[in-house]
Amino acid sequence: MSNSGMKKHVMKAMACFLAGSMTLGALGISASAAGSALVGLAGTEAPAESAPVQTAGASTSALVGVSGMENPADQAAVSEDASAEDTSYVETEAFEDVVNTVAVTQVADDSYINIRTAPDTESDIVGKLYNNNAATIIGEDGDWYLVQSGNCQGYVAKYLLTTGSAAAEMVQQIGTPVAQVNAEALMVRADASEDAEVIDMVTEDEIVYLEEDLGGWAQVSTANGYTGYVNADYVSYATYIPQAESVEEEAERIAAEEAAYEAYLAEQEAAYQAAIAQQEAEYEAYLAEQQALWEQQNQEWIEYLQSQGEYADQAQAEADQAWADQAYLDQVAADAQAAADEAYWSGDEDAAAQAQAQADQAAADAQAAADAAAQAQAEADAAAQQVISDAGMDASQVTTDGTSSLRQQVVDYALQFVGNPYVWGGTSLTNGADCSGFTQSVMADNGISISRTAGAQGQGGTSVSLDNIQPGDLLFYEGSGDYGIGHVSMYIGDGKVVHASNSTTGIIVSDIGYRTPAYAKSYLD
């Protein structure tokens, strides 16, 4: 546990200190060695039943498992492995030497030692001692100690506890220095001086974390998060060591943890459902917007065709009029030529010359009318052909932004799978796909083959400026994947992309600015 974490733990356990304090006296655990030690009630969490522990009272430690090692035979096996200089508890420590002293546990962080109602392994368990927990030895029975730790009183096999000088050394190593306030109210100052600013206040019996003993002043950390100085005459120094957790306390803790986890899951589910609802609402709004846009474009298309038809009709009418004018002038020219021929045979040369000139002019006018009629007819034919060509094209093939039918087809197909799950490494549009699996499968179902990974997809296709992207183009984002690419999405128009985002949101529609793309590629040109 870090210093900051220990501070919080110490502050929260204030009431426990007051109820469960003890003086560590005999076997080296005295006021001069460890201070007047306080032992907290709460234990640390650990799920396992067995762990390596240190044999108590021996100069050489042995690692043994907790489970199945509480019986005398197991202890005998441990003693036999010890050196010739090592002896049993009874031989090295008199009973009166360990009673009312503190023992300490040494097990793996995920293990514990059972406290039992009787000195045998078949008796009920009343609590658990975790690593670096303390217990007061209040008696012994054969190979067992009777201990008090926190709210637990019961028996622990002797070989599972560290006692004597080894326990004293451990207290120095693992104990947390604290100070208990002895005054009704005590000022916490910004500096070690009676003239320094008061930054906090602590009250009688309150426990604070001892940062440093400065003689007349003590630097402490308070429950309010302040670090300052108090007059050392009004505090008592102590050492905090956690104690055992009773089976009732364990049950309450587990219930609280499960409740907290259930609350967390409920919160996550609510957030997920809210996100899905928002995405669905945004998608419905997007579809409505697209429908309105299509209807507008369709109406504009109809109006365009109508205007083109009217233009073609007008052009044909003008051509028809030109042909009529040409036919009239042809008749005028024919009449004029007939008159000129008649004048020629009359013998009147002047009249014949004048008539021929009029006939020539009429013929020229008729030819000009024919040329104009032919030009008008060509224009009418072109207008009619344009109307036929336009009318013969599926309206979905042309939109106001020039999107091709294949692009719209790809985008519409991709949008069908919004709301489906994200699965890393997947390529199924219904059961789950990752980002590149999604784009690969959408393209494949529209007859376009692209690579599997986002980085490889970014190496193919045609480069497109981010200012000129069109629906169906792929956008690539920097990341830890191959070629420095970590994600890919598909642009669907109107400033939005569709992509397999992550395992929480699945396949969604996002604004194009939700991340900054590195570049764009097109496989649809």
Coordinates of C-alpha atoms in Angstrom, one line a residue:
M1 CA 0.0 0.0 0.0
S2 CA 1.4 3.4 -0.9
N3 CA 1.9 6.2 1.7
S4 CA -1.1 8.1 0.3
G5 CA -3.3 5.0 0.3
M6 CA -2.1 4.2 3.8
K7 CA -2.9 7.7 5.0
K8 CA -6.5 7.4 3.8
H9 CA -6.8 3.9 5.4
V10 CA -5.4 5.3 8.7
M11 CA -7.8 8.2 8.7
K12 CA -10.8 6.2 7.9
A13 CA -9.9 3.7 10.7
M14 CA -9.9 6.2 13.5
A15 CA -12.7 4.6 15.5
C16 CA -10.9 1.3 15.1
F17 CA -7.8 2.6 16.6
L18 CA -9.6 3.8 19.7
A19 CA -11.3 0.5 20.2
G20 CA -8.5 -1.8 19.2
S21 CA -5.3 -0.2 20.4
M22 CA -2.6 -2.2 22.2
T23 CA 0.9 -1.6 23.7
L24 CA 3.6 -3.7 22.1
G25 CA 5.7 -4.6 25.1
A26 CA 7.7 -7.8 25.7
L27 CA 10.1 -9.5 23.3
G28 CA 11.5 -6.2 22.0
I29 CA 8.1 -4.7 21.0
S30 CA 8.3 -2.0 23.5
A31 CA 7.7 1.8 23.6
S32 CA 11.3 2.4 23.0
A33 CA 11.4 0.1 20.0
A34 CA 8.1 0.6 18.3
G35 CA 6.2 3.2 20.3
S36 CA 2.9 2.7 21.8
A37 CA 1.4 0.8 18.9
L38 CA -2.2 1.0 17.7
V39 CA -3.6 -1.9 15.7
G40 CA -6.5 -1.2 13.3
L41 CA -9.5 -3.5 13.0
A42 CA -9.8 -3.8 9.3
G43 CA -7.9 -6.5 7.4
T44 CA -6.8 -6.6 3.8
E45 CA -8.5 -8.6 1.2
A46 CA -7.2 -12.0 0.0
P47 CA -9.1 -15.0 -1.6
A48 CA -6.8 -18.0 -1.2
E49 CA -6.6 -20.5 1.7
S50 CA -2.9 -21.1 1.5
A51 CA 0.3 -19.1 1.4
P52 CA 4.0 -19.1 2.3
V53 CA 4.6 -18.1 6.0
Q54 CA 7.6 -17.6 8.3
T55 CA 8.1 -19.8 11.3
A56 CA 7.9 -17.9 14.6
G57 CA 10.8 -17.5 17.0
A58 CA 13.4 -19.1 14.7
S59 CA 16.5 -17.6 13.4
T60 CA 16.0 -19.3 10.0
S61 CA 12.6 -18.9 8.3
A62 CA 10.8 -21.7 6.4
L63 CA 8.1 -21.3 3.8
V64 CA 5.1 -23.6 4.3
G65 CA 1.5 -23.6 3.1
V66 CA -1.3 -22.5 5.4
S67 CA -3.9 -25.1 4.2
G68 CA -3.4 -28.5 5.9
M69 CA -0.6 -27.2 8.1
E70 CA -2.3 -26.5 11.3
N71 CA -1.9 -30.0 12.8
P72 CA 1.1 -31.0 15.0
A73 CA 2.4 -33.5 12.4
D74 CA 2.8 -30.7 9.9
Q75 CA 4.6 -28.5 12.4
A76 CA 6.9 -31.4 13.3
A77 CA 7.9 -31.7 9.6
V78 CA 8.8 -28.0 9.6
S79 CA 10.9 -28.4 12.8
E80 CA 12.7 -31.3 11.4
D81 CA 13.8 -29.3 8.4
A82 CA 15.3 -26.6 10.6
S83 CA 19.0 -26.4 11.5
A84 CA 20.4 -28.1 14.7
E85 CA 20.5 -24.7 16.4
D86 CA 16.7 -24.2 15.9
T87 CA 14.4 -25.4 18.7
S88 CA 10.6 -25.4 19.2
Y89 CA 8.6 -22.5 20.6
V90 CA 8.5 -24.0 24.1
E91 CA 12.2 -24.4 24.2
T92 CA 13.1 -20.9 23.1
E93 CA 10.3 -18.8 24.6
A94 CA 8.6 -19.2 27.9
F95 CA 4.8 -19.0 28.0
E96 CA 4.9 -15.8 30.1
D97 CA 7.3 -14.2 27.6
V98 CA 4.8 -14.2 24.7
V99 CA 1.5 -13.6 26.4
N100 CA 0.2 -10.1 25.9
T101 CA 2.8 -9.5 23.1
V102 CA 2.1 -9.0 19.5
A103 CA 2.5 -11.6 16.8
V104 CA 2.6 -10.7 13.1
T105 CA 1.6 -12.6 10.0
Q106 CA 3.7 -13.2 6.9
V107 CA 1.8 -14.7 4.0
A108 CA 1.4 -14.0 0.3
D109 CA -0.6 -10.9 -0.6
D110 CA -3.5 -13.1 -1.9
S111 CA -3.5 -15.5 1.1
Y112 CA -4.6 -15.6 4.7
I113 CA -4.5 -17.5 8.0
N114 CA -7.6 -18.8 9.7
I115 CA -8.5 -18.0 13.3
R116 CA -10.5 -20.9 14.8
T117 CA -12.8 -21.4 17.8
A118 CA -10.7 -24.3 19.2
P119 CA -7.1 -25.5 18.9
D120 CA -7.7 -27.9 16.1
T121 CA -8.2 -27.7 12.3
E122 CA -11.7 -29.1 12.4
S123 CA -13.1 -26.2 14.5
D124 CA -15.1 -23.3 13.1
I125 CA -13.4 -20.3 11.5
V126 CA -14.1 -17.0 13.3
G127 CA -11.9 -14.7 11.2
K128 CA -8.9 -14.4 8.9
L129 CA -5.4 -12.8 9.3
Y130 CA -4.0 -11.4 6.1
N131 CA -0.4 -10.5 5.3
N132 CA 1.3 -8.1 7.8
N133 CA -1.7 -8.3 10.2
A134 CA -1.1 -8.1 14.0
A135 CA -2.6 -10.2 16.8
T136 CA -2.2 -10.1 20.6
I137 CA -1.2 -13.4 22.1
I138 CA -3.4 -13.9 25.2
G139 CA -2.7 -17.6 25.8
E140 CA -1.5 -20.9 24.4
D141 CA -2.7 -24.5 24.1
G142 CA -0.1 -27.0 22.9
D143 CA 0.9 -26.1 19.4
W144 CA -1.7 -23.3 19.2
Y145 CA -1.8 -19.7 20.4
L146 CA -5.0 -18.1 21.7
V147 CA -5.0 -14.6 20.1
Q148 CA -7.1 -11.5 20.0
S149 CA -7.1 -9.5 16.7
G150 CA -9.7 -6.9 15.9
N151 CA -13.1 -8.4 16.7
C152 CA -11.8 -11.9 16.5
Q153 CA -10.6 -14.1 19.4
G154 CA -9.5 -17.7 18.7
Y155 CA -6.7 -20.1 18.0
V156 CA -3.9 -20.0 15.4
A157 CA -1.2 -22.6 15.0
K158 CA 2.0 -21.3 16.4
Y159 CA 4.2 -22.0 13.4
L160 CA 2.0 -19.7 11.3
L161 CA 2.8 -16.6 13.4
T162 CA 6.0 -14.5 13.7
T163 CA 6.7 -13.6 17.3
G164 CA 9.4 -12.2 19.5
S165 CA 12.2 -10.1 18.1
A166 CA 11.3 -11.0 14.6
A167 CA 7.8 -9.6 15.2
A168 CA 9.4 -6.5 16.7
E169 CA 11.5 -6.0 13.6
M170 CA 8.5 -6.5 11.4
V171 CA 6.5 -3.9 13.3
Q172 CA 9.3 -1.4 12.6
Q173 CA 9.2 -2.3 8.9
I174 CA 5.4 -2.5 8.3
G175 CA 3.9 -0.3 10.9
T176 CA 2.5 3.1 9.9
P177 CA 3.5 5.9 12.3
V178 CA 0.5 7.8 13.6
A179 CA -0.2 10.3 16.3
Q180 CA -3.3 10.5 18.6
V181 CA -4.5 13.9 19.6
N182 CA -4.6 14.4 23.4
A183 CA -6.1 17.9 23.4
E184 CA -9.8 18.9 23.0
A185 CA -8.8 20.9 19.9
L186 CA -5.3 21.2 18.3
M187 CA -4.3 23.7 15.6
V188 CA -2.5 22.4 12.5
R189 CA -0.2 25.1 11.3
A190 CA 1.6 25.7 8.0
D191 CA 5.0 25.8 9.7
A192 CA 6.6 24.6 13.0
S193 CA 5.8 27.8 14.8
E194 CA 3.1 29.2 17.0
D195 CA 3.1 32.2 14.7
A196 CA 2.4 30.2 11.6
E197 CA -0.9 30.2 9.8
V198 CA -3.6 27.7 11.0
I199 CA -4.5 25.5 8.0
D200 CA -6.6 22.8 9.8
M201 CA -7.8 21.6 13.2
V202 CA -7.9 18.2 14.8
T203 CA -9.9 17.1 17.9
E204 CA -9.3 14.9 20.9
D205 CA -8.6 11.2 20.2
E206 CA -8.4 11.9 16.5
I207 CA -5.7 9.9 14.6
V208 CA -3.4 11.6 12.1
Y209 CA -0.6 10.3 10.0
L210 CA 2.8 11.1 11.4
E211 CA 5.1 12.4 8.7
E212 CA 8.1 13.3 10.9
D213 CA 8.9 13.8 14.6
L214 CA 10.7 17.2 14.9
G215 CA 11.1 17.1 18.7
G216 CA 8.8 19.9 19.9
W217 CA 6.7 19.7 16.8
A218 CA 5.2 16.9 14.7
Q219 CA 4.6 17.0 11.0
V220 CA 1.3 15.3 10.3
S221 CA -1.3 14.7 7.5
T222 CA -5.0 15.1 8.4
A223 CA -8.1 13.5 7.2
N224 CA -9.0 16.7 5.4
G225 CA -5.9 16.3 3.1
Y226 CA -3.7 18.9 4.8
T227 CA 0.0 18.4 5.8
G228 CA 1.1 20.7 8.6
Y229 CA 2.6 20.9 12.0
V230 CA 1.2 20.4 15.6
N231 CA 2.7 20.9 19.0
A232 CA 4.2 17.5 20.0
D233 CA 3.2 18.1 23.7
Y234 CA -0.5 17.4 22.7
V235 CA -0.1 14.1 20.8
S236 CA 0.9 10.6 21.5
Y237 CA 2.9 8.7 19.0
A238 CA 1.9 5.2 17.9
T239 CA 2.2 2.6 15.2
Y240 CA -0.7 1.3 13.1
I241 CA -0.9 -2.3 12.0
P242 CA -4.1 -3.9 10.5
Q243 CA -5.8 -6.7 12.4
A244 CA -7.9 -9.6 11.5
E245 CA -11.2 -9.6 9.6
S246 CA -14.1 -11.5 11.2
V247 CA -16.2 -13.8 9.1
E248 CA -19.1 -11.3 9.6
E249 CA -17.0 -8.4 8.5
E250 CA -15.8 -10.4 5.5
A251 CA -19.4 -11.2 4.6
E252 CA -20.3 -7.5 4.9
R253 CA -17.3 -6.5 2.8
I254 CA -18.0 -9.0 0.1
A255 CA -21.7 -7.9 0.1
A256 CA -20.6 -4.3 -0.2
E257 CA -18.2 -5.1 -3.0
E258 CA -20.8 -7.1 -4.9
A259 CA -23.4 -4.3 -4.4
A260 CA -20.8 -1.8 -5.7
Y261 CA -20.0 -4.0 -8.7
E262 CA -23.7 -4.5 -9.4
A263 CA -24.2 -0.7 -9.2
Y264 CA -21.2 -0.3 -11.5
L265 CA -22.7 -2.8 -14.0
A266 CA -26.1 -1.1 -13.9
E267 CA -24.4 2.3 -14.4
Q268 CA -22.5 0.9 -17.4
E269 CA -25.6 -0.7 -18.8
A270 CA -27.6 2.5 -18.4
A271 CA -24.8 4.5 -20.1
Y272 CA -24.6 1.9 -22.9
Q273 CA -28.4 2.0 -23.5
A274 CA -28.3 5.8 -23.5
A275 CA -25.6 5.8 -26.0
I276 CA -27.5 3.3 -28.2
A277 CA -30.6 5.4 -27.9
Q278 CA -28.7 8.5 -28.9
Q279 CA -27.1 6.7 -31.8
E280 CA -30.5 5.4 -33.0
A281 CA -32.0 8.8 -32.7
E282 CA -29.2 10.4 -34.6
Y283 CA -29.5 7.6 -37.2
E284 CA -33.2 8.2 -37.6
A285 CA -32.6 11.9 -37.9
Y286 CA -29.9 11.1 -40.5
L287 CA -32.3 8.9 -42.5
A288 CA -35.0 11.5 -42.3
E289 CA -32.6 14.1 -43.5
Q290 CA -31.4 11.8 -46.4
Q291 CA -35.1 11.1 -47.3
A292 CA -35.8 14.8 -47.4
L293 CA -32.7 15.4 -49.5
W294 CA -33.6 12.7 -51.9
E295 CA -37.2 14.1 -52.3
Q296 CA -35.7 17.5 -52.9
Q297 CA -33.3 16.2 -55.5
N298 CA -36.0 14.0 -57.1
Q299 CA -38.2 17.1 -57.4
E300 CA -35.4 19.1 -58.9
W301 CA -34.7 16.2 -61.3
I302 CA -38.3 16.1 -62.4
E303 CA -38.4 19.9 -62.9
Y304 CA -35.1 19.6 -64.8
L305 CA -36.6 17.0 -67.1
Q306 CA -39.7 19.0 -67.6
S307 CA -37.7 22.1 -68.4
Q308 CA -35.5 20.1 -70.8
G309 CA -38.7 18.7 -72.4
E310 CA -40.1 22.2 -72.8
Y311 CA -36.9 23.4 -74.3
A312 CA -36.9 20.5 -76.8
D313 CA -40.5 21.2 -77.7
Q314 CA -39.7 24.9 -78.2
A315 CA -36.6 24.0 -80.3
Q316 CA -38.7 21.7 -82.5
A317 CA -41.4 24.3 -82.9
E318 CA -38.8 26.8 -84.0
A319 CA -37.4 24.2 -86.4
D320 CA -40.8 23.5 -87.8
Q321 CA -41.4 27.2 -88.3
A322 CA -38.0 27.5 -90.1
W323 CA -38.9 24.6 -92.4
A324 CA -42.2 26.3 -93.1
D325 CA -40.4 29.6 -93.9
Q326 CA -38.0 27.7 -96.1
A327 CA -40.9 26.1 -98.0
Y328 CA -42.5 29.5 -98.6
L329 CA -39.3 31.0 -99.8
D330 CA -38.7 28.0 -102.1
Q331 CA -42.1 28.7 -103.6
V332 CA -41.3 32.4 -103.9
A333 CA -38.0 31.6 -105.6
A334 CA -39.8 29.2 -108.0
D335 CA -42.3 31.8 -108.9
A336 CA -39.6 34.4 -109.4
Q337 CA -37.7 32.1 -111.7
A338 CA -40.8 31.3 -113.8
A339 CA -41.4 35.1 -114.2
A340 CA -37.8 35.6 -115.3
D341 CA -38.1 32.8 -117.8
E342 CA -41.3 34.3 -119.2
A343 CA -39.6 37.7 -119.5
Y344 CA -36.7 36.2 -121.3
W345 CA -38.9 34.8 -124.0
S346 CA -40.7 38.1 -124.4
G347 CA -37.7 39.7 -126.0
D348 CA -37.6 42.6 -123.6
E349 CA -34.0 42.4 -122.4
D350 CA -34.4 45.0 -119.6
A351 CA -37.5 43.3 -118.2
A352 CA -35.8 39.9 -118.5
A353 CA -32.7 41.1 -116.7
Q354 CA -34.7 42.6 -113.9
A355 CA -36.9 39.5 -113.5
Q356 CA -33.8 37.2 -113.4
A357 CA -32.2 39.4 -110.7
Q358 CA -35.4 39.1 -108.6
A359 CA -35.4 35.3 -109.2
D360 CA -31.7 35.0 -108.1
Q361 CA -32.4 36.9 -104.9
A362 CA -35.5 34.8 -104.1
A363 CA -33.4 31.6 -104.7
A364 CA -30.7 33.0 -102.3
D365 CA -33.3 33.8 -99.7
A366 CA -34.7 30.3 -100.0
Q367 CA -31.3 28.7 -99.6
A368 CA -30.6 30.8 -96.5
A369 CA -34.0 29.7 -95.1
A370 CA -33.1 26.1 -95.8
D371 CA -29.8 26.5 -94.0
A372 CA -31.5 28.1 -91.0
A373 CA -34.2 25.4 -90.9
A374 CA -31.5 22.7 -91.0
Q375 CA -29.7 24.4 -88.1
A376 CA -32.9 24.7 -86.1
Q377 CA -33.7 21.1 -86.7
A378 CA -30.2 20.0 -85.5
E379 CA -30.7 22.0 -82.3
A380 CA -34.1 20.5 -81.8
D381 CA -32.8 17.0 -82.4
A382 CA -30.0 17.6 -79.9
A383 CA -32.4 18.8 -77.3
A384 CA -34.7 15.9 -77.9
Q385 CA -31.8 13.4 -77.6
Q386 CA -30.7 15.1 -74.3
V387 CA -34.2 14.6 -72.9
I388 CA -34.3 11.0 -74.0
S389 CA -30.8 10.4 -72.5
D390 CA -31.6 12.0 -69.2
A391 CA -35.0 10.4 -68.9
G392 CA -33.5 7.0 -69.6
M393 CA -31.1 7.3 -66.6
D394 CA -32.2 6.0 -63.2
A395 CA -32.8 9.1 -61.0
S396 CA -30.8 7.6 -58.2
Q397 CA -27.7 7.7 -60.5
V398 CA -27.5 11.5 -60.3
T399 CA -27.6 13.8 -57.2
T400 CA -26.8 17.4 -56.8
D401 CA -23.3 16.6 -55.5
G402 CA -22.4 14.2 -58.3
T403 CA -22.4 11.0 -56.2
S404 CA -22.4 7.9 -58.4
S405 CA -25.0 5.2 -58.0
L406 CA -22.3 2.7 -56.8
R407 CA -21.1 5.1 -54.1
Q408 CA -24.7 5.5 -52.8
Q409 CA -25.2 1.8 -53.0
V410 CA -22.1 1.1 -50.9
V411 CA -23.1 3.7 -48.3
D412 CA -26.7 2.5 -48.1
Y413 CA -25.5 -1.1 -47.7
A414 CA -23.0 -0.2 -44.9
L415 CA -25.7 1.7 -42.9
Q416 CA -27.8 -1.4 -42.7
F417 CA -25.5 -2.8 -40.0
V418 CA -25.4 0.2 -37.6
G419 CA -26.0 -1.1 -34.1
N420 CA -24.4 -4.5 -34.7
P421 CA -21.5 -5.5 -32.4
Y422 CA -17.8 -4.8 -32.7
V423 CA -15.6 -8.0 -32.4
W424 CA -11.8 -7.7 -32.7
G425 CA -10.6 -9.8 -35.6
G426 CA -14.2 -10.3 -36.9
T427 CA -15.5 -9.8 -40.4
S428 CA -19.2 -10.6 -39.9
L429 CA -21.4 -7.6 -40.5
T430 CA -24.1 -9.2 -38.4
N431 CA -22.3 -11.1 -35.7
G432 CA -19.4 -8.7 -35.2
A433 CA -16.5 -7.1 -37.1
D434 CA -13.6 -4.9 -36.3
C435 CA -13.0 -1.6 -38.1
S436 CA -11.1 -3.0 -41.1
G437 CA -13.3 -6.2 -41.2
F438 CA -16.3 -4.0 -41.5
T439 CA -15.0 -2.0 -44.4
Q440 CA -13.6 -5.1 -46.1
S441 CA -16.9 -7.0 -45.9
V442 CA -19.0 -4.0 -47.0
M443 CA -16.8 -3.5 -50.1
A444 CA -16.7 -7.3 -50.8
D445 CA -20.5 -7.5 -50.8
N446 CA -20.5 -4.8 -53.4
G447 CA -18.0 -6.6 -55.6
I448 CA -14.9 -4.7 -54.5
S449 CA -11.9 -6.6 -53.1
I450 CA -9.6 -4.8 -50.5
S451 CA -7.0 -5.9 -48.0
R452 CA -7.8 -7.1 -44.5
T453 CA -6.1 -4.7 -42.1
A454 CA -6.6 -1.0 -41.8
G455 CA -2.9 -0.3 -42.6
A456 CA -3.0 -2.5 -45.7
Q457 CA -6.2 -0.9 -46.9
G458 CA -4.6 2.5 -46.6
Q459 CA -1.9 1.3 -49.0
G460 CA -4.3 0.6 -51.8
G461 CA -6.9 2.5 -53.7
T462 CA -6.6 6.0 -55.0
S463 CA -5.4 8.9 -52.8
V464 CA -8.1 11.5 -52.2
S465 CA -7.7 15.0 -50.7
L466 CA -9.6 15.3 -47.4
D467 CA -11.2 18.4 -48.9
N468 CA -12.7 16.4 -51.8
I469 CA -13.8 13.1 -50.2
Q470 CA -17.1 11.6 -51.5
P471 CA -19.5 9.0 -50.0
G472 CA -17.9 5.6 -50.0
D473 CA -14.3 6.8 -49.5
L474 CA -12.3 5.4 -46.6
L475 CA -10.7 7.5 -43.9
F476 CA -7.6 6.3 -42.1
Y477 CA -6.4 7.3 -38.6
E478 CA -3.0 7.0 -37.1
G479 CA -2.4 4.3 -34.5
S480 CA -0.2 1.3 -33.5
G481 CA -1.2 -0.9 -36.4
D482 CA 0.8 -1.8 -39.6
Y483 CA 1.9 1.2 -41.6
G484 CA 1.2 3.4 -38.6
I485 CA -2.6 3.1 -39.0
G486 CA -4.9 2.1 -36.1
H487 CA -8.4 2.7 -37.4
V488 CA -10.5 3.1 -40.6
S489 CA -14.0 4.5 -41.2
M490 CA -16.2 5.1 -44.3
Y491 CA -17.4 8.5 -45.3
I492 CA -21.2 8.6 -45.9
G493 CA -21.6 12.2 -46.8
D494 CA -23.0 15.2 -44.9
G495 CA -19.9 15.4 -42.6
K496 CA -20.4 11.9 -41.1
V497 CA -18.7 8.5 -41.1
V498 CA -19.8 4.9 -40.4
H499 CA -17.4 2.6 -38.6
A500 CA -17.0 -0.3 -36.2
S501 CA -15.9 1.8 -33.3
N502 CA -15.2 -0.4 -30.3
S503 CA -16.7 -3.2 -28.2
T504 CA -18.8 -0.8 -26.2
T505 CA -20.5 1.1 -29.0
G506 CA -20.3 -1.4 -31.9
I507 CA -21.0 -0.2 -35.4
I508 CA -22.0 3.5 -35.3
V509 CA -22.4 6.7 -37.2
S510 CA -20.1 9.6 -36.0
D511 CA -19.3 13.1 -37.0
I512 CA -16.3 13.2 -39.3
G513 CA -14.5 15.4 -36.7
Y514 CA -14.7 12.9 -33.9
R515 CA -11.0 12.1 -34.7
T516 CA -8.6 13.7 -37.2
P517 CA -8.0 11.4 -40.2
A518 CA -4.5 11.1 -41.5
Y519 CA -5.6 10.6 -45.1
A520 CA -8.3 9.2 -47.4
K521 CA -8.4 6.6 -50.1
S522 CA -11.1 5.7 -52.7
Y523 CA -11.8 2.2 -54.1
L524 CA -14.8 3.4 -56.1
D525 CA -13.2 5.5 -58.9

